[in-house]
Short mmCIF file of C-alpha atoms in Angstrom, two decimals:
data_model
loop_
_atom_site.label_atom_id
_atom_site.label_comp_id
_atom_site.label_asym_id
_atom_site.label_seq_id
_atom_site.Cartn_x
_atom_site.Cartn_y
_atom_site.Cartn_z
CA UNK A 1 0.00 0.00 0.00
CA UNK A 2 0.96 3.64 -0.07
CA UNK A 3 2.15 3.58 3.54
CA UNK A 4 4.39 0.58 2.84
CA UNK A 5 6.00 2.40 -0.07
CA UNK A 6 6.56 5.40 2.20
CA UNK A 7 8.27 3.17 4.79
CA UNK A 8 10.75 1.75 2.26
CA UNK A 9 12.89 4.88 2.61
CA UNK A 10 12.89 4.75 6.43
CA UNK A 11 15.93 3.07 8.08
CA UNK A 12 13.75 1.11 10.51
CA UNK A 13 15.80 -2.10 10.78
CA UNK A 14 19.18 -0.35 11.30
CA UNK A 15 17.59 1.86 13.96
CA UNK A 16 16.21 -1.19 15.80
CA UNK A 17 19.62 -2.89 15.65
CA UNK A 18 21.22 0.25 17.11
CA UNK A 19 18.72 0.21 19.95
CA UNK A 20 19.42 -3.49 20.56
CA UNK A 21 23.11 -2.72 20.93
CA UNK A 22 22.41 0.15 23.34
CA UNK A 23 20.02 -2.05 25.31
CA UNK A 24 22.59 -4.80 25.80
CA UNK A 25 25.61 -2.55 26.30
CA UNK A 26 24.35 0.34 28.43
CA UNK A 27 20.58 0.74 28.77
CA UNK A 28 18.65 -2.30 29.99
CA UNK A 29 15.73 0.02 30.84
CA UNK A 30 14.70 0.12 27.17
CA UNK A 31 14.61 -3.68 26.77
CA UNK A 32 10.83 -4.09 26.78
CA UNK A 33 10.21 -1.27 24.30
CA UNK A 34 12.96 -2.54 21.98
CA UNK A 35 11.54 -6.05 22.12
CA UNK A 36 8.15 -4.76 21.03
CA UNK A 37 9.37 -2.67 18.08
CA UNK A 38 11.76 -5.41 16.93
CA UNK A 39 8.88 -7.85 16.45
CA UNK A 40 7.82 -5.85 13.39
CA UNK A 41 11.25 -5.20 11.90
CA UNK A 42 10.34 -6.66 8.50
CA UNK A 43 6.99 -4.90 8.12
CA UNK A 44 7.00 -1.58 10.01
CA UNK A 45 4.40 1.14 9.69
CA UNK A 46 4.41 4.83 10.53
CA UNK A 47 3.18 4.24 14.11
CA UNK A 48 6.10 1.88 14.77
CA UNK A 49 8.56 4.40 13.31
CA UNK A 50 7.12 7.04 15.65
CA UNK A 51 7.49 4.63 18.60
CA UNK A 52 11.12 4.04 17.61
CA UNK A 53 11.79 7.77 17.53
CA UNK A 54 10.16 8.06 20.96
CA UNK A 55 12.64 5.52 22.36
CA UNK A 56 15.54 7.55 20.94
CA UNK A 57 14.11 10.74 22.48
CA UNK A 58 13.84 8.93 25.82
CA UNK A 59 17.50 7.94 25.56
CA UNK A 60 18.55 11.53 24.86
CA UNK A 61 16.50 12.76 27.81
CA UNK A 62 17.97 10.22 30.23
CA UNK A 63 21.61 10.19 29.09
CA UNK A 64 22.78 11.73 32.38
CA UNK A 65 21.04 9.08 34.51
CA UNK A 66 23.11 6.35 36.07
CA UNK A 67 23.80 4.24 39.12
CA UNK A 68 26.38 5.33 41.63
CA UNK A 69 27.78 3.22 44.42
CA UNK A 70 29.45 4.65 47.49
CA UNK A 71 32.28 2.52 48.88
CA UNK A 72 31.25 2.97 52.51
CA UNK A 73 27.50 2.32 52.11
CA UNK A 74 26.16 -1.17 52.79
CA UNK A 75 24.87 -2.78 49.63
CA UNK A 76 22.60 -5.75 49.34
CA UNK A 77 21.25 -7.69 46.41
CA UNK A 78 17.44 -7.72 46.19
CA UNK A 79 15.33 -9.38 43.50
CA UNK A 80 11.69 -9.17 42.45
CA UNK A 81 9.84 -11.40 40.02
CA UNK A 82 6.33 -11.56 38.62
CA UNK A 83 4.45 -13.60 36.06
CA UNK A 84 1.13 -13.44 34.29
CA UNK A 85 -0.57 -16.52 32.88
CA UNK A 86 -1.63 -15.83 29.27
CA UNK A 87 -1.02 -12.13 29.82
CA UNK A 88 0.15 -11.11 26.34
CA UNK A 89 -2.84 -9.57 24.56
CA UNK A 90 -1.36 -10.36 21.12
CA UNK A 91 -0.42 -14.02 21.52
CA UNK A 92 -2.10 -15.02 24.82
CA UNK A 93 1.26 -16.37 25.97
CA UNK A 94 2.38 -16.13 29.56
CA UNK A 95 4.64 -13.23 30.42
CA UNK A 96 7.12 -12.77 33.22
CA UNK A 97 9.53 -10.17 34.45
CA UNK A 98 12.22 -9.59 37.02
CA UNK A 99 14.22 -6.81 38.61
CA UNK A 100 17.53 -7.11 40.43
CA UNK A 101 18.69 -4.25 42.61
CA UNK A 102 22.12 -3.82 44.11
CA UNK A 103 22.17 -1.08 46.70
CA UNK A 104 20.15 1.89 45.47
CA UNK A 105 19.97 1.01 41.78
CA UNK A 106 18.47 -1.56 39.45
CA UNK A 107 21.15 -3.58 37.69
CA UNK A 108 19.02 -5.98 35.65
#
């Protein structure tokens, strides 16, 4: 269709791959959003391209965020998990998630 022809000139797949690298290397907080946009890498539409640009804007806005550890503060490892039976509205598959914190910050 006309929208598909319009999307042929958009570098959607390279942008998703760049986000995947950033997600693995430095920004695990974007993992869920990157997973969602990567599912449609071979057939994106304008809404997905806008979502991708939103992720990049988020990264620019949070580039000064980070985790700091003080050497004299006590640090402990804390984990949280959750699951949802058939929770995905697209596939009706079960979903799960986790969060690991070390001291004041999330590490995974």
